[in-house]
Amino acid sequence: MRRKMVAGNWKMNGTRASVAELIESLRQQQLPGSVEMIVFPSELHLGSVIEALEAMPVGVGAQDCAVERGFGALTGECSATQLADVGAGWVLVGHSERRLVLGEGLEVINRKFAAAQAEGLVPVLCLGETLEQRQAGSTMQVVGEQLSSVIADRGIGSFANAVIAYEPVWAIGSGLTATPDQAQEVHAAIRGLLAEHDPQVAASARLLYGGSVKADNAAQLFAMPDIDGGLVGGASLKAEEFGAICRAAGN
Ligand code: PGA
């Protein structure tokens, strides 16, 4: 039985004041014990969010990590070693905004995935196709390549300790959610690809859907057999909305 998970990706948002307010409102929420809940604040707020959520059943992760572990000369970067030191438990790897806006390629993503796991962080590997790729009928090929790259580099066993998020790029921040059937089709294919390597890993791996998840579409998405929860951007910045999405995952 896979435990449902809801992850809130706060992206490049928040001031000290607004983050404190968001956490205060999260505290007022009824959160389901059966669901694993994680928030991903900016690195700037990571330490304070970890402290503030200590007594709450909400884990904290980072939105990115450096390709290198440890410490050293890599200006502007933050290593998985440092993230683990402040108490982060998770890290997003390969988000489409990093692949497409910042030009992160497969090799960089493989290295970040490896660095995260080497420091005991759980990577949430994000996969997804653009609108052009979907219209050209190459969704499976694109998502398959993104996933196969990590499997080839790190081995299928590494997915016993990782989460996968399928996030069609055209659905992110656009209000255009994939339908539950569209999302399920890709999730089933991702699980199928994992199963070709190791059926046991495939059966236990958690696959999140991301892309305009909201309180009013979460329940239908999470009811699909291969959707184990959500990676939520915009809606995770509103505590009531995030709480409602978490409760939908718990039902
Ligand atoms: P969105 O973002 O929920 O705002 O579409 C999801 C994400 O990018 O993780």
PDB file of C-alpha atoms and ligand atoms in Angstrom:
ATOM      1  CA  MET A   1       0.000   0.000   0.000  1.00  0.00           C
ATOM      2  CA  ARG A   2       1.552   3.296  -1.093  1.00  0.00           C
ATOM      3  CA  ARG A   3       1.118   6.186   1.338  1.00  0.00           C
ATOM      4  CA  LYS A   4      -0.376   9.230  -0.366  1.00  0.00           C
ATOM      5  CA  MET A   5       1.793  12.302  -0.501  1.00  0.00           C
ATOM      6  CA  VAL A   6       1.133  15.991  -1.102  1.00  0.00           C
ATOM      7  CA  ALA A   7       4.086  18.277  -1.735  1.00  0.00           C
ATOM      8  CA  GLY A   8       3.880  22.072  -1.849  1.00  0.00           C
ATOM      9  CA  ASN A   9       6.404  23.762  -4.127  1.00  0.00           C
ATOM     10  CA  TRP A  10       6.578  27.391  -2.998  1.00  0.00           C
ATOM     11  CA  LYS A  11       8.977  28.283  -5.846  1.00  0.00           C
ATOM     12  CA  MET A  12      10.565  31.774  -5.748  1.00  0.00           C
ATOM     13  CA  ASN A  13       7.915  33.159  -3.416  1.00  0.00           C
ATOM     14  CA  GLY A  14       7.676  34.615   0.031  1.00  0.00           C
ATOM     15  CA  THR A  15       9.141  37.203   2.326  1.00  0.00           C
ATOM     16  CA  ARG A  16       9.973  36.498   5.952  1.00  0.00           C
ATOM     17  CA  ALA A  17       6.623  37.998   6.907  1.00  0.00           C
ATOM     18  CA  SER A  18       4.505  36.160   4.332  1.00  0.00           C
ATOM     19  CA  VAL A  19       6.213  32.827   5.041  1.00  0.00           C
ATOM     20  CA  ALA A  20       5.542  33.233   8.776  1.00  0.00           C
ATOM     21  CA  GLU A  21       1.926  34.027   7.972  1.00  0.00           C
ATOM     22  CA  LEU A  22       1.568  30.997   5.701  1.00  0.00           C
ATOM     23  CA  ILE A  23       2.941  28.721   8.416  1.00  0.00           C
ATOM     24  CA  GLU A  24       0.598  30.244  10.987  1.00  0.00           C
ATOM     25  CA  SER A  25      -2.351  29.526   8.675  1.00  0.00           C
ATOM     26  CA  LEU A  26      -1.098  25.981   8.031  1.00  0.00           C
ATOM     27  CA  ARG A  27      -1.210  25.431  11.781  1.00  0.00           C
ATOM     28  CA  GLN A  28      -4.945  26.199  11.727  1.00  0.00           C
ATOM     29  CA  GLN A  29      -5.568  23.503   9.129  1.00  0.00           C
ATOM     30  CA  GLN A  30      -6.960  20.052   9.826  1.00  0.00           C
ATOM     31  CA  LEU A  31      -4.311  17.858   8.223  1.00  0.00           C
ATOM     32  CA  PRO A  32      -4.858  14.141   7.634  1.00  0.00           C
ATOM     33  CA  GLY A  33      -2.476  11.825   9.490  1.00  0.00           C
ATOM     34  CA  SER A  34      -2.570   9.269   6.701  1.00  0.00           C
ATOM     35  CA  VAL A  35      -0.952  11.587   4.146  1.00  0.00           C
ATOM     36  CA  GLU A  36       2.728  12.473   3.938  1.00  0.00           C
ATOM     37  CA  MET A  37       2.931  16.262   3.557  1.00  0.00           C
ATOM     38  CA  ILE A  38       6.056  18.149   2.535  1.00  0.00           C
ATOM     39  CA  VAL A  39       6.654  21.810   1.718  1.00  0.00           C
ATOM     40  CA  PHE A  40       9.497  23.147  -0.405  1.00  0.00           C
ATOM     41  CA  PRO A  41      10.277  26.779   0.524  1.00  0.00           C
ATOM     42  CA  SER A  42      13.070  28.773  -1.092  1.00  0.00           C
ATOM     43  CA  GLU A  43      16.521  27.960   0.289  1.00  0.00           C
ATOM     44  CA  LEU A  44      16.535  31.350   1.952  1.00  0.00           C
ATOM     45  CA  HIS A  45      13.653  30.366   4.221  1.00  0.00           C
ATOM     46  CA  LEU A  46      14.527  26.701   4.638  1.00  0.00           C
ATOM     47  CA  GLY A  47      16.032  26.921   8.127  1.00  0.00           C
ATOM     48  CA  SER A  48      13.249  29.037   9.592  1.00  0.00           C
ATOM     49  CA  VAL A  49      10.514  26.890   8.015  1.00  0.00           C
ATOM     50  CA  ILE A  50      12.106  23.699   9.363  1.00  0.00           C
ATOM     51  CA  GLU A  51      12.150  25.198  12.859  1.00  0.00           C
ATOM     52  CA  ALA A  52       8.625  26.548  12.619  1.00  0.00           C
ATOM     53  CA  LEU A  53       7.165  23.227  11.416  1.00  0.00           C
ATOM     54  CA  GLU A  54       9.020  21.075  13.920  1.00  0.00           C
ATOM     55  CA  ALA A  55       5.928  20.189  15.907  1.00  0.00           C
ATOM     56  CA  MET A  56       3.750  19.726  12.831  1.00  0.00           C
ATOM     57  CA  PRO A  57       3.322  16.604  10.680  1.00  0.00           C
ATOM     58  CA  VAL A  58       4.743  18.447   7.662  1.00  0.00           C
ATOM     59  CA  GLY A  59       8.211  17.682   6.303  1.00  0.00           C
ATOM     60  CA  VAL A  60      10.434  20.212   4.582  1.00  0.00           C
ATOM     61  CA  GLY A  61      12.510  19.915   1.437  1.00  0.00           C
ATOM     62  CA  ALA A  62      14.596  22.084  -0.879  1.00  0.00           C
ATOM     63  CA  GLN A  63      13.759  23.022  -4.454  1.00  0.00           C
ATOM     64  CA  ASP A  64      17.208  22.183  -5.808  1.00  0.00           C
ATOM     65  CA  CYS A  65      20.701  21.082  -4.820  1.00  0.00           C
ATOM     66  CA  ALA A  66      24.192  21.400  -6.264  1.00  0.00           C
ATOM     67  CA  VAL A  67      25.690  18.722  -8.513  1.00  0.00           C
ATOM     68  CA  GLU A  68      28.561  18.400  -6.024  1.00  0.00           C
ATOM     69  CA  ARG A  69      28.331  17.117  -2.482  1.00  0.00           C
ATOM     70  CA  GLY A  70      30.186  18.537   0.489  1.00  0.00           C
ATOM     71  CA  PHE A  71      31.653  22.006   0.561  1.00  0.00           C
ATOM     72  CA  GLY A  72      33.860  24.053  -1.710  1.00  0.00           C
ATOM     73  CA  ALA A  73      34.176  26.513  -4.525  1.00  0.00           C
ATOM     74  CA  LEU A  74      30.811  26.546  -6.286  1.00  0.00           C
ATOM     75  CA  THR A  75      29.502  30.082  -6.056  1.00  0.00           C
ATOM     76  CA  GLY A  76      25.780  30.499  -5.547  1.00  0.00           C
ATOM     77  CA  GLU A  77      25.078  26.806  -5.046  1.00  0.00           C
ATOM     78  CA  CYS A  78      23.879  24.914  -2.002  1.00  0.00           C
ATOM     79  CA  SER A  79      24.936  21.287  -1.594  1.00  0.00           C
ATOM     80  CA  ALA A  80      22.818  18.372  -0.460  1.00  0.00           C
ATOM     81  CA  THR A  81      25.281  18.134   2.429  1.00  0.00           C
ATOM     82  CA  GLN A  82      24.300  21.636   3.549  1.00  0.00           C
ATOM     83  CA  LEU A  83      20.607  20.938   3.014  1.00  0.00           C
ATOM     84  CA  ALA A  84      20.824  17.807   5.151  1.00  0.00           C
ATOM     85  CA  ASP A  85      22.687  19.783   7.806  1.00  0.00           C
ATOM     86  CA  VAL A  86      19.826  22.282   8.220  1.00  0.00           C
ATOM     87  CA  GLY A  87      17.365  19.396   8.436  1.00  0.00           C
ATOM     88  CA  ALA A  88      15.847  19.168   4.962  1.00  0.00           C
ATOM     89  CA  GLY A  89      14.642  15.680   4.128  1.00  0.00           C
ATOM     90  CA  TRP A  90      13.722  16.045   0.458  1.00  0.00           C
ATOM     91  CA  VAL A  91      14.824  17.794  -2.689  1.00  0.00           C
ATOM     92  CA  LEU A  92      13.118  18.506  -6.004  1.00  0.00           C
ATOM     93  CA  VAL A  93      15.291  17.419  -8.934  1.00  0.00           C
ATOM     94  CA  GLY A  94      14.698  18.251 -12.570  1.00  0.00           C
ATOM     95  CA  HIS A  95      11.732  20.584 -12.205  1.00  0.00           C
ATOM     96  CA  SER A  96      10.728  21.775 -15.685  1.00  0.00           C
ATOM     97  CA  GLU A  97      11.458  25.385 -14.750  1.00  0.00           C
ATOM     98  CA  ARG A  98      15.057  24.335 -14.152  1.00  0.00           C
ATOM     99  CA  ARG A  99      15.217  22.110 -17.239  1.00  0.00           C
ATOM    100  CA  LEU A 100      13.688  24.721 -19.550  1.00  0.00           C
ATOM    101  CA  VAL A 101      14.465  28.161 -18.083  1.00  0.00           C
ATOM    102  CA  LEU A 102      17.876  27.337 -16.640  1.00  0.00           C
ATOM    103  CA  GLY A 103      18.905  24.754 -19.226  1.00  0.00           C
ATOM    104  CA  GLU A 104      19.542  21.833 -16.878  1.00  0.00           C
ATOM    105  CA  GLY A 105      20.245  18.750 -18.956  1.00  0.00           C
ATOM    106  CA  LEU A 106      20.024  15.051 -18.235  1.00  0.00           C
ATOM    107  CA  GLU A 107      23.571  14.746 -16.916  1.00  0.00           C
ATOM    108  CA  VAL A 108      23.195  17.621 -14.441  1.00  0.00           C
ATOM    109  CA  ILE A 109      19.936  16.121 -13.221  1.00  0.00           C
ATOM    110  CA  ASN A 110      21.545  12.691 -12.775  1.00  0.00           C
ATOM    111  CA  ARG A 111      24.300  14.252 -10.681  1.00  0.00           C
ATOM    112  CA  LYS A 112      21.854  16.165  -8.490  1.00  0.00           C
ATOM    113  CA  PHE A 113      19.762  13.029  -7.976  1.00  0.00           C
ATOM    114  CA  ALA A 114      22.914  11.145  -6.940  1.00  0.00           C
ATOM    115  CA  ALA A 115      24.146  13.937  -4.643  1.00  0.00           C
ATOM    116  CA  ALA A 116      20.776  14.101  -2.891  1.00  0.00           C
ATOM    117  CA  GLN A 117      20.635  10.366  -2.235  1.00  0.00           C
ATOM    118  CA  ALA A 118      24.247  10.230  -1.120  1.00  0.00           C
ATOM    119  CA  GLU A 119      23.361  12.706   1.640  1.00  0.00           C
ATOM    120  CA  GLY A 120      20.243  10.841   2.683  1.00  0.00           C
ATOM    121  CA  LEU A 121      17.777  13.237   1.061  1.00  0.00           C
ATOM    122  CA  VAL A 122      14.853  11.803  -0.893  1.00  0.00           C
ATOM    123  CA  PRO A 123      14.831  13.180  -4.440  1.00  0.00           C
ATOM    124  CA  VAL A 124      11.513  14.052  -6.048  1.00  0.00           C
ATOM    125  CA  LEU A 125      12.353  13.600  -9.723  1.00  0.00           C
ATOM    126  CA  CYS A 126      10.151  15.785 -11.941  1.00  0.00           C
ATOM    127  CA  LEU A 127       9.292  14.650 -15.473  1.00  0.00           C
ATOM    128  CA  GLY A 128       7.073  16.191 -18.115  1.00  0.00           C
ATOM    129  CA  GLU A 129       6.510  17.143 -21.723  1.00  0.00           C
ATOM    130  CA  THR A 130       5.862  20.549 -23.289  1.00  0.00           C
ATOM    131  CA  LEU A 131       2.691  21.340 -25.221  1.00  0.00           C
ATOM    132  CA  GLU A 132       4.537  20.994 -28.552  1.00  0.00           C
ATOM    133  CA  GLN A 133       5.839  17.592 -27.534  1.00  0.00           C
ATOM    134  CA  ARG A 134       2.362  16.445 -26.503  1.00  0.00           C
ATOM    135  CA  GLN A 135       0.845  17.706 -29.738  1.00  0.00           C
ATOM    136  CA  ALA A 136       3.562  15.909 -31.691  1.00  0.00           C
ATOM    137  CA  GLY A 137       2.575  12.692 -29.910  1.00  0.00           C
ATOM    138  CA  SER A 138       5.932  12.324 -28.182  1.00  0.00           C
ATOM    139  CA  THR A 139       4.856  12.554 -24.518  1.00  0.00           C
ATOM    140  CA  MET A 140       5.863   8.987 -23.679  1.00  0.00           C
ATOM    141  CA  GLN A 141       9.142   9.295 -25.494  1.00  0.00           C
ATOM    142  CA  VAL A 142      10.107  12.509 -23.671  1.00  0.00           C
ATOM    143  CA  VAL A 143       9.055  11.329 -20.230  1.00  0.00           C
ATOM    144  CA  GLY A 144      10.612   7.921 -20.890  1.00  0.00           C
ATOM    145  CA  GLU A 145      13.946   9.487 -21.816  1.00  0.00           C
ATOM    146  CA  GLN A 146      13.953  11.720 -18.731  1.00  0.00           C
ATOM    147  CA  LEU A 147      13.286   8.724 -16.481  1.00  0.00           C
ATOM    148  CA  SER A 148      15.554   6.256 -18.303  1.00  0.00           C
ATOM    149  CA  SER A 149      18.465   8.649 -17.990  1.00  0.00           C
ATOM    150  CA  VAL A 150      18.330   8.439 -14.179  1.00  0.00           C
ATOM    151  CA  ILE A 151      17.655   4.675 -14.193  1.00  0.00           C
ATOM    152  CA  ALA A 152      20.682   4.101 -16.435  1.00  0.00           C
ATOM    153  CA  ASP A 153      22.902   6.294 -14.278  1.00  0.00           C
ATOM    154  CA  ARG A 154      21.737   5.427 -10.759  1.00  0.00           C
ATOM    155  CA  GLY A 155      20.144   2.009 -11.191  1.00  0.00           C
ATOM    156  CA  ILE A 156      16.533   0.996 -10.708  1.00  0.00           C
ATOM    157  CA  GLY A 157      17.223   0.310  -7.014  1.00  0.00           C
ATOM    158  CA  SER A 158      17.651   4.034  -6.417  1.00  0.00           C
ATOM    159  CA  PHE A 159      13.899   4.437  -6.996  1.00  0.00           C
ATOM    160  CA  ALA A 160      13.180   2.503  -3.810  1.00  0.00           C
ATOM    161  CA  ASN A 161      14.184   5.791  -2.168  1.00  0.00           C
ATOM    162  CA  ALA A 162      12.842   8.418  -4.511  1.00  0.00           C
ATOM    163  CA  VAL A 163       9.536   9.911  -5.580  1.00  0.00           C
ATOM    164  CA  ILE A 164       8.572  10.719  -9.166  1.00  0.00           C
ATOM    165  CA  ALA A 165       6.410  13.709 -10.100  1.00  0.00           C
ATOM    166  CA  TYR A 166       4.804  13.797 -13.530  1.00  0.00           C
ATOM    167  CA  GLU A 167       4.199  17.440 -14.392  1.00  0.00           C
ATOM    168  CA  PRO A 168       3.116  18.236 -17.944  1.00  0.00           C
ATOM    169  CA  VAL A 169       4.739  21.607 -18.644  1.00  0.00           C
ATOM    170  CA  TRP A 170       1.565  22.929 -20.308  1.00  0.00           C
ATOM    171  CA  ALA A 171      -0.358  22.345 -17.081  1.00  0.00           C
ATOM    172  CA  ILE A 172       2.057  24.139 -14.749  1.00  0.00           C
ATOM    173  CA  GLY A 173       0.777  27.479 -13.516  1.00  0.00           C
ATOM    174  CA  SER A 174      -1.570  27.636 -16.503  1.00  0.00           C
ATOM    175  CA  GLY A 175      -4.828  26.632 -14.884  1.00  0.00           C
ATOM    176  CA  LEU A 176      -4.989  23.854 -17.522  1.00  0.00           C
ATOM    177  CA  THR A 177      -4.958  20.679 -15.460  1.00  0.00           C
ATOM    178  CA  ALA A 178      -4.434  17.360 -17.213  1.00  0.00           C
ATOM    179  CA  THR A 179      -7.642  15.357 -16.993  1.00  0.00           C
ATOM    180  CA  PRO A 180      -7.509  12.440 -14.551  1.00  0.00           C
ATOM    181  CA  ASP A 181      -7.445  10.070 -17.561  1.00  0.00           C
ATOM    182  CA  GLN A 182      -4.613  11.939 -19.281  1.00  0.00           C
ATOM    183  CA  ALA A 183      -2.574  11.946 -16.084  1.00  0.00           C
ATOM    184  CA  GLN A 184      -3.357   8.306 -15.300  1.00  0.00           C
ATOM    185  CA  GLU A 185      -2.253   7.228 -18.785  1.00  0.00           C
ATOM    186  CA  VAL A 186       1.224   8.726 -18.284  1.00  0.00           C
ATOM    187  CA  HIS A 187       1.477   7.529 -14.680  1.00  0.00           C
ATOM    188  CA  ALA A 188       0.661   3.975 -15.777  1.00  0.00           C
ATOM    189  CA  ALA A 189       3.339   4.203 -18.468  1.00  0.00           C
ATOM    190  CA  ILE A 190       5.907   5.485 -15.954  1.00  0.00           C
ATOM    191  CA  ARG A 191       5.074   2.614 -13.595  1.00  0.00           C
ATOM    192  CA  GLY A 192       5.282   0.243 -16.553  1.00  0.00           C
ATOM    193  CA  LEU A 193       8.747   1.498 -17.424  1.00  0.00           C
ATOM    194  CA  LEU A 194       9.886   1.015 -13.818  1.00  0.00           C
ATOM    195  CA  ALA A 195       8.363  -2.481 -13.853  1.00  0.00           C
ATOM    196  CA  GLU A 196      10.415  -3.484 -16.892  1.00  0.00           C
ATOM    197  CA  HIS A 197      13.442  -3.050 -14.633  1.00  0.00           C
ATOM    198  CA  ASP A 198      12.014  -4.163 -11.286  1.00  0.00           C
ATOM    199  CA  PRO A 199       8.335  -4.975 -10.612  1.00  0.00           C
ATOM    200  CA  GLN A 200       8.740  -4.570  -6.867  1.00  0.00           C
ATOM    201  CA  VAL A 201      10.220  -1.092  -7.126  1.00  0.00           C
ATOM    202  CA  ALA A 202       7.470  -0.188  -9.605  1.00  0.00           C
ATOM    203  CA  ALA A 203       4.735  -1.364  -7.238  1.00  0.00           C
ATOM    204  CA  SER A 204       6.025   0.645  -4.294  1.00  0.00           C
ATOM    205  CA  ALA A 205       7.226   3.841  -6.016  1.00  0.00           C
ATOM    206  CA  ARG A 206       5.077   6.895  -5.396  1.00  0.00           C
ATOM    207  CA  LEU A 207       4.102   8.866  -8.491  1.00  0.00           C
ATOM    208  CA  LEU A 208       2.770  12.383  -7.916  1.00  0.00           C
ATOM    209  CA  TYR A 209       0.860  14.450 -10.439  1.00  0.00           C
ATOM    210  CA  GLY A 210       1.663  18.165 -10.743  1.00  0.00           C
ATOM    211  CA  GLY A 211       0.245  20.969 -12.854  1.00  0.00           C
ATOM    212  CA  SER A 212      -2.563  23.233 -11.616  1.00  0.00           C
ATOM    213  CA  VAL A 213      -3.673  20.885  -8.841  1.00  0.00           C
ATOM    214  CA  LYS A 214      -6.353  22.654  -6.803  1.00  0.00           C
ATOM    215  CA  ALA A 215      -8.797  21.810  -4.059  1.00  0.00           C
ATOM    216  CA  ASP A 216     -11.552  21.278  -6.614  1.00  0.00           C
ATOM    217  CA  ASN A 217      -9.715  18.860  -8.927  1.00  0.00           C
ATOM    218  CA  ALA A 218      -7.476  17.029  -6.437  1.00  0.00           C
ATOM    219  CA  ALA A 219      -9.934  14.310  -5.407  1.00  0.00           C
ATOM    220  CA  GLN A 220     -10.581  13.109  -8.982  1.00  0.00           C
ATOM    221  CA  LEU A 221      -6.862  13.044  -9.771  1.00  0.00           C
ATOM    222  CA  PHE A 222      -5.914  11.243  -6.552  1.00  0.00           C
ATOM    223  CA  ALA A 223      -8.621   8.636  -7.143  1.00  0.00           C
ATOM    224  CA  MET A 224      -6.752   7.292 -10.187  1.00  0.00           C
ATOM    225  CA  PRO A 225      -4.969   3.995  -9.524  1.00  0.00           C
ATOM    226  CA  ASP A 226      -1.438   5.164 -10.363  1.00  0.00           C
ATOM    227  CA  ILE A 227      -1.623   8.685  -8.907  1.00  0.00           C
ATOM    228  CA  ASP A 228      -0.261   8.684  -5.367  1.00  0.00           C
ATOM    229  CA  GLY A 229      -0.665  12.369  -4.609  1.00  0.00           C
ATOM    230  CA  GLY A 230       0.319  15.749  -5.938  1.00  0.00           C
ATOM    231  CA  LEU A 231       3.094  18.266  -6.363  1.00  0.00           C
ATOM    232  CA  VAL A 232       1.324  21.573  -5.905  1.00  0.00           C
ATOM    233  CA  GLY A 233       2.674  24.987  -6.873  1.00  0.00           C
ATOM    234  CA  GLY A 234       0.403  28.033  -6.788  1.00  0.00           C
ATOM    235  CA  ALA A 235      -2.283  26.450  -4.607  1.00  0.00           C
ATOM    236  CA  SER A 236       0.279  25.519  -1.948  1.00  0.00           C
ATOM    237  CA  LEU A 237       0.761  29.219  -1.150  1.00  0.00           C
ATOM    238  CA  LYS A 238      -2.756  29.347   0.274  1.00  0.00           C
ATOM    239  CA  ALA A 239      -3.031  27.368   3.490  1.00  0.00           C
ATOM    240  CA  GLU A 240      -6.752  26.621   3.159  1.00  0.00           C
ATOM    241  CA  GLU A 241      -6.348  25.398  -0.389  1.00  0.00           C
ATOM    242  CA  PHE A 242      -3.304  23.293   0.504  1.00  0.00           C
ATOM    243  CA  GLY A 243      -5.113  21.855   3.525  1.00  0.00           C
ATOM    244  CA  ALA A 244      -8.088  20.939   1.369  1.00  0.00           C
ATOM    245  CA  ILE A 245      -5.797  19.208  -1.170  1.00  0.00           C
ATOM    246  CA  CYS A 246      -4.145  17.244   1.649  1.00  0.00           C
ATOM    247  CA  ARG A 247      -7.557  16.205   2.982  1.00  0.00           C
ATOM    248  CA  ALA A 248      -8.592  15.121  -0.523  1.00  0.00           C
ATOM    249  CA  ALA A 249      -5.540  12.854  -0.560  1.00  0.00           C
ATOM    250  CA  GLY A 250      -6.566  11.426   2.800  1.00  0.00           C
ATOM    251  CA  ASN A 251     -10.076  10.444   1.733  1.00  0.00           C
TER     252      ASN A 251
HETATM  253  P1  PGA B   1       1.279  24.712 -10.286  1.00  0.00           P
HETATM  254  O1  PGA B   1       2.838  24.261 -10.233  1.00  0.00           O
HETATM  255  O2  PGA B   1       0.542  23.890  -9.277  1.00  0.00           O
HETATM  256  O3  PGA B   1       1.292  26.173  -9.948  1.00  0.00           O
HETATM  257  O4  PGA B   1       0.807  24.437 -11.670  1.00  0.00           O
HETATM  258  C1  PGA B   1       3.205  22.934 -10.048  1.00  0.00           C
HETATM  259  C2  PGA B   1       4.717  22.803 -10.047  1.00  0.00           C
HETATM  260  O5  PGA B   1       5.373  23.465 -10.846  1.00  0.00           O
HETATM  261  O6  PGA B   1       5.277  22.020  -9.263  1.00  0.00           O
END
